[in-house]
PDB file of C-alpha atoms and ligand atoms in Angstrom:
ATOM      1  CA  UNK A 652     -47.433-190.784-137.828  1.00  0.00           C
ATOM      2  CA  UNK A 653     -50.779-189.054-137.384  1.00  0.00           C
ATOM      3  CA  UNK A 654     -53.670-190.454-139.493  1.00  0.00           C
ATOM      4  CA  UNK A 655     -55.473-187.904-141.678  1.00  0.00           C
ATOM      5  CA  UNK A 656     -58.565-186.372-140.050  1.00  0.00           C
ATOM      6  CA  UNK A 657     -60.607-186.952-143.247  1.00  0.00           C
ATOM      7  CA  UNK A 658     -59.914-190.601-144.132  1.00  0.00           C
ATOM      8  CA  UNK A 659     -57.697-191.904-141.334  1.00  0.00           C
ATOM      9  CA  UNK A 660     -54.996-192.606-143.932  1.00  0.00           C
ATOM     10  CA  UNK A 661     -51.335-191.619-144.109  1.00  0.00           C
ATOM     11  CA  UNK A 662     -50.490-187.933-144.273  1.00  0.00           C
ATOM     12  CA  UNK A 663     -47.659-186.953-146.584  1.00  0.00           C
ATOM     13  CA  UNK A 664     -45.683-183.829-145.637  1.00  0.00           C
ATOM     14  CA  UNK A 665     -45.610-181.577-148.691  1.00  0.00           C
ATOM     15  CA  UNK A 666     -44.212-178.359-147.297  1.00  0.00           C
ATOM     16  CA  UNK A 667     -44.517-175.766-144.594  1.00  0.00           C
ATOM     17  CA  UNK A 668     -45.442-172.172-144.013  1.00  0.00           C
ATOM     18  CA  UNK A 669     -44.656-169.612-141.370  1.00  0.00           C
ATOM     19  CA  UNK A 670     -47.136-168.450-138.760  1.00  0.00           C
ATOM     20  CA  UNK A 671     -46.522-165.407-136.610  1.00  0.00           C
ATOM     21  CA  UNK A 672     -47.573-165.534-132.985  1.00  0.00           C
ATOM     22  CA  UNK A 673     -47.556-163.073-130.101  1.00  0.00           C
ATOM     23  CA  UNK A 674     -47.038-164.605-126.674  1.00  0.00           C
ATOM     24  CA  UNK A 675     -48.571-163.448-123.368  1.00  0.00           C
ATOM     25  CA  UNK A 676     -45.505-161.388-122.584  1.00  0.00           C
ATOM     26  CA  UNK A 677     -45.641-159.626-125.954  1.00  0.00           C
ATOM     27  CA  UNK A 678     -42.754-161.657-127.372  1.00  0.00           C
ATOM     28  CA  UNK A 679     -43.156-162.357-131.077  1.00  0.00           C
ATOM     29  CA  UNK A 680     -42.515-165.824-132.414  1.00  0.00           C
ATOM     30  CA  UNK A 681     -42.525-167.362-135.841  1.00  0.00           C
ATOM     31  CA  UNK A 682     -43.718-170.964-135.979  1.00  0.00           C
ATOM     32  CA  UNK A 683     -43.338-173.360-138.848  1.00  0.00           C
ATOM     33  CA  UNK A 684     -46.632-175.078-139.642  1.00  0.00           C
ATOM     34  CA  UNK A 685     -46.326-178.170-141.817  1.00  0.00           C
ATOM     35  CA  UNK A 686     -48.592-178.689-144.830  1.00  0.00           C
ATOM     36  CA  UNK A 687     -49.700-182.279-145.220  1.00  0.00           C
ATOM     37  CA  UNK A 688     -51.737-184.133-147.842  1.00  0.00           C
ATOM     38  CA  UNK A 689     -54.028-187.094-147.294  1.00  0.00           C
ATOM     39  CA  UNK A 690     -52.763-190.077-149.307  1.00  0.00           C
ATOM     40  CA  UNK A 691     -56.372-191.199-149.882  1.00  0.00           C
ATOM     41  CA  UNK A 692     -58.326-188.098-150.996  1.00  0.00           C
ATOM     42  CA  UNK A 693     -55.479-185.558-151.455  1.00  0.00           C
ATOM     43  CA  UNK A 694     -57.077-183.053-149.108  1.00  0.00           C
ATOM     44  CA  UNK A 695     -54.563-180.556-147.668  1.00  0.00           C
ATOM     45  CA  UNK A 696     -54.226-180.231-143.893  1.00  0.00           C
ATOM     46  CA  UNK A 697     -52.133-177.937-141.773  1.00  0.00           C
ATOM     47  CA  UNK A 698     -50.516-179.220-138.657  1.00  0.00           C
ATOM     48  CA  UNK A 699     -51.921-177.126-135.856  1.00  0.00           C
ATOM     49  CA  UNK A 700     -49.764-176.458-132.806  1.00  0.00           C
ATOM     50  CA  UNK A 701     -51.781-176.452-129.580  1.00  0.00           C
ATOM     51  CA  UNK A 702     -50.902-172.877-128.811  1.00  0.00           C
ATOM     52  CA  UNK A 703     -52.530-171.502-131.970  1.00  0.00           C
ATOM     53  CA  UNK A 704     -56.062-170.367-132.563  1.00  0.00           C
ATOM     54  CA  UNK A 705     -56.379-170.624-136.337  1.00  0.00           C
ATOM     55  CA  UNK A 706     -56.038-167.264-138.052  1.00  0.00           C
ATOM     56  CA  UNK A 707     -55.355-165.340-134.905  1.00  0.00           C
ATOM     57  CA  UNK A 708     -51.882-164.049-134.304  1.00  0.00           C
ATOM     58  CA  UNK A 709     -52.065-164.296-130.531  1.00  0.00           C
ATOM     59  CA  UNK A 710     -51.422-167.382-128.480  1.00  0.00           C
ATOM     60  CA  UNK A 711     -54.671-169.079-127.488  1.00  0.00           C
ATOM     61  CA  UNK A 712     -53.945-168.460-123.798  1.00  0.00           C
ATOM     62  CA  UNK A 713     -54.162-164.703-124.520  1.00  0.00           C
ATOM     63  CA  UNK A 714     -57.553-165.125-126.158  1.00  0.00           C
ATOM     64  CA  UNK A 715     -58.650-167.451-123.362  1.00  0.00           C
ATOM     65  CA  UNK A 716     -57.825-164.822-120.736  1.00  0.00           C
ATOM     66  CA  UNK A 717     -59.689-162.123-122.588  1.00  0.00           C
ATOM     67  CA  UNK A 718     -62.754-164.343-122.815  1.00  0.00           C
ATOM     68  CA  UNK A 719     -62.685-165.456-119.189  1.00  0.00           C
ATOM     69  CA  UNK A 720     -62.099-162.071-117.604  1.00  0.00           C
ATOM     70  CA  UNK A 721     -64.678-159.396-118.169  1.00  0.00           C
ATOM     71  CA  UNK A 722     -62.649-156.485-116.830  1.00  0.00           C
ATOM     72  CA  UNK A 723     -60.079-155.368-119.372  1.00  0.00           C
ATOM     73  CA  UNK A 724     -57.672-154.280-116.610  1.00  0.00           C
ATOM     74  CA  UNK A 725     -57.397-157.870-115.378  1.00  0.00           C
ATOM     75  CA  UNK A 726     -56.304-159.147-118.752  1.00  0.00           C
ATOM     76  CA  UNK A 727     -52.512-159.313-118.919  1.00  0.00           C
ATOM     77  CA  UNK A 728     -52.392-159.428-122.684  1.00  0.00           C
ATOM     78  CA  UNK A 729     -50.610-156.916-124.899  1.00  0.00           C
ATOM     79  CA  UNK A 730     -53.684-156.246-127.012  1.00  0.00           C
ATOM     80  CA  UNK A 731     -55.817-153.203-127.630  1.00  0.00           C
ATOM     81  CA  UNK A 732     -59.180-152.955-125.879  1.00  0.00           C
ATOM     82  CA  UNK A 733     -61.028-153.216-129.197  1.00  0.00           C
ATOM     83  CA  UNK A 734     -59.158-156.466-129.898  1.00  0.00           C
ATOM     84  CA  UNK A 735     -60.267-157.912-126.550  1.00  0.00           C
ATOM     85  CA  UNK A 736     -63.814-156.903-127.365  1.00  0.00           C
ATOM     86  CA  UNK A 737     -63.594-158.599-130.794  1.00  0.00           C
ATOM     87  CA  UNK A 738     -62.285-161.815-129.237  1.00  0.00           C
ATOM     88  CA  UNK A 739     -65.221-161.902-126.834  1.00  0.00           C
ATOM     89  CA  UNK A 740     -67.738-161.347-129.646  1.00  0.00           C
ATOM     90  CA  UNK A 741     -65.990-164.018-131.694  1.00  0.00           C
ATOM     91  CA  UNK A 742     -66.145-166.467-128.798  1.00  0.00           C
ATOM     92  CA  UNK A 743     -69.824-165.813-128.181  1.00  0.00           C
ATOM     93  CA  UNK A 744     -70.587-166.219-131.880  1.00  0.00           C
ATOM     94  CA  UNK A 745     -68.658-169.507-132.120  1.00  0.00           C
ATOM     95  CA  UNK A 746     -69.336-171.208-128.805  1.00  0.00           C
ATOM     96  CA  UNK A 747     -72.726-172.729-129.622  1.00  0.00           C
ATOM     97  CA  UNK A 748     -71.242-174.166-132.831  1.00  0.00           C
ATOM     98  CA  UNK A 749     -68.230-175.599-130.963  1.00  0.00           C
ATOM     99  CA  UNK A 750     -70.516-177.218-128.439  1.00  0.00           C
ATOM    100  CA  UNK A 751     -72.309-178.926-131.325  1.00  0.00           C
ATOM    101  CA  UNK A 752     -68.977-180.031-132.833  1.00  0.00           C
ATOM    102  CA  UNK A 753     -67.692-181.420-129.536  1.00  0.00           C
ATOM    103  CA  UNK A 754     -70.926-183.304-128.990  1.00  0.00           C
ATOM    104  CA  UNK A 755     -70.842-184.858-132.471  1.00  0.00           C
ATOM    105  CA  UNK A 756     -67.139-185.739-132.085  1.00  0.00           C
ATOM    106  CA  UNK A 757     -67.917-187.474-128.794  1.00  0.00           C
ATOM    107  CA  UNK A 758     -70.698-189.443-130.469  1.00  0.00           C
ATOM    108  CA  UNK A 759     -68.520-190.322-133.485  1.00  0.00           C
ATOM    109  CA  UNK A 760     -65.828-191.794-131.264  1.00  0.00           C
ATOM    110  CA  UNK A 761     -68.399-193.589-129.152  1.00  0.00           C
ATOM    111  CA  UNK A 762     -67.442-191.780-126.033  1.00  0.00           C
ATOM    112  CA  UNK A 763     -70.223-190.882-123.655  1.00  0.00           C
ATOM    113  CA  UNK A 764     -72.142-188.096-125.342  1.00  0.00           C
ATOM    114  CA  UNK A 765     -71.829-184.866-123.450  1.00  0.00           C
ATOM    115  CA  UNK A 766     -74.367-184.631-120.723  1.00  0.00           C
ATOM    116  CA  UNK A 767     -76.249-181.360-120.927  1.00  0.00           C
ATOM    117  CA  UNK A 768     -76.728-179.611-117.625  1.00  0.00           C
ATOM    118  CA  UNK A 769     -80.388-179.753-116.684  1.00  0.00           C
ATOM    119  CA  UNK A 770     -80.630-176.018-116.085  1.00  0.00           C
ATOM    120  CA  UNK A 771     -81.502-174.667-119.536  1.00  0.00           C
ATOM    121  CA  UNK A 772     -80.756-171.089-118.550  1.00  0.00           C
ATOM    122  CA  UNK A 773     -77.045-171.823-118.192  1.00  0.00           C
ATOM    123  CA  UNK A 774     -74.896-170.017-120.704  1.00  0.00           C
ATOM    124  CA  UNK A 775     -73.123-171.763-123.559  1.00  0.00           C
ATOM    125  CA  UNK A 776     -69.838-170.703-121.971  1.00  0.00           C
ATOM    126  CA  UNK A 777     -70.844-172.522-118.815  1.00  0.00           C
ATOM    127  CA  UNK A 778     -71.862-175.613-120.800  1.00  0.00           C
ATOM    128  CA  UNK A 779     -68.556-175.583-122.695  1.00  0.00           C
ATOM    129  CA  UNK A 780     -66.820-175.377-119.323  1.00  0.00           C
ATOM    130  CA  UNK A 781     -68.746-178.496-118.353  1.00  0.00           C
ATOM    131  CA  UNK A 782     -67.310-180.284-121.412  1.00  0.00           C
ATOM    132  CA  UNK A 783     -63.662-179.196-121.501  1.00  0.00           C
ATOM    133  CA  UNK A 784     -63.182-177.938-117.938  1.00  0.00           C
ATOM    134  CA  UNK A 785     -61.931-174.492-117.043  1.00  0.00           C
ATOM    135  CA  UNK A 786     -58.279-175.235-116.324  1.00  0.00           C
ATOM    136  CA  UNK A 787     -55.879-173.115-118.394  1.00  0.00           C
ATOM    137  CA  UNK A 788     -55.716-174.528-121.910  1.00  0.00           C
ATOM    138  CA  UNK A 789     -59.442-175.177-122.322  1.00  0.00           C
ATOM    139  CA  UNK A 790     -59.618-173.009-125.424  1.00  0.00           C
ATOM    140  CA  UNK A 791     -56.706-174.901-127.012  1.00  0.00           C
ATOM    141  CA  UNK A 792     -58.541-178.157-126.250  1.00  0.00           C
ATOM    142  CA  UNK A 793     -61.632-176.949-128.089  1.00  0.00           C
ATOM    143  CA  UNK A 794     -59.599-175.598-130.990  1.00  0.00           C
ATOM    144  CA  UNK A 795     -57.598-178.801-131.371  1.00  0.00           C
ATOM    145  CA  UNK A 796     -60.659-181.048-131.262  1.00  0.00           C
ATOM    146  CA  UNK A 797     -62.675-178.962-133.708  1.00  0.00           C
ATOM    147  CA  UNK A 798     -59.787-178.230-136.091  1.00  0.00           C
ATOM    148  CA  UNK A 799     -58.572-181.843-136.159  1.00  0.00           C
ATOM    149  CA  UNK A 800     -61.981-182.872-137.461  1.00  0.00           C
ATOM    150  CA  UNK A 801     -61.795-180.143-140.120  1.00  0.00           C
ATOM    151  CA  UNK A 802     -64.852-178.527-138.571  1.00  0.00           C
ATOM    152  CA  UNK A 803     -63.131-175.215-137.880  1.00  0.00           C
ATOM    153  CA  UNK A 804     -65.007-172.258-139.350  1.00  0.00           C
ATOM    154  CA  UNK A 805     -62.603-169.710-140.792  1.00  0.00           C
ATOM    155  CA  UNK A 806     -63.711-166.269-139.749  1.00  0.00           C
ATOM    156  CA  UNK A 807     -60.599-164.669-141.128  1.00  0.00           C
ATOM    157  CA  UNK A 808     -62.245-161.726-142.860  1.00  0.00           C
ATOM    158  CA  UNK A 809     -63.757-160.555-139.580  1.00  0.00           C
ATOM    159  CA  UNK A 810     -60.384-160.577-137.851  1.00  0.00           C
ATOM    160  CA  UNK A 811     -58.059-159.422-140.590  1.00  0.00           C
ATOM    161  CA  UNK A 812     -56.556-156.677-138.438  1.00  0.00           C
ATOM    162  CA  UNK A 813     -55.572-159.131-135.701  1.00  0.00           C
TER     163      UNK A 813
HETATM  164 ZN1   ZN B2065     -58.543-187.943-146.905  1.00  0.00          ZN
END
């Protein structure tokens, strides 16, 4: 049983909803995401599979590739060029916020606070890489950490067509 991210109390499963997902290979999947309610404050949470970036239909590894590789031809993702461009803008808009979230999460759980690289000119992307590493799955790691703390910012309106 996973404790609720808000109060650390029991989560009661109250239902589920479907999420559509497009895998790297273009295969379409439908996942069942469970709705859960905190037994303390009654806040609703959605169980978030690792492979999902909230409110994006593509697997996070697709988005990760698009962000990491700057040449569209190198991105083996069945997405339109304008979609790749939107993902990159989205990442750049969110990354400073995520870095702040990850730092505060680390402090909250009394882990060693993230050490900032001394070179101030390093990009946020580089700094995030310092925190979560750059092995495949780094984006899912960020998403899971931020979303589990209910710190995820829903930018759904900007990505409605995705
Ligand atoms: Zn709660």
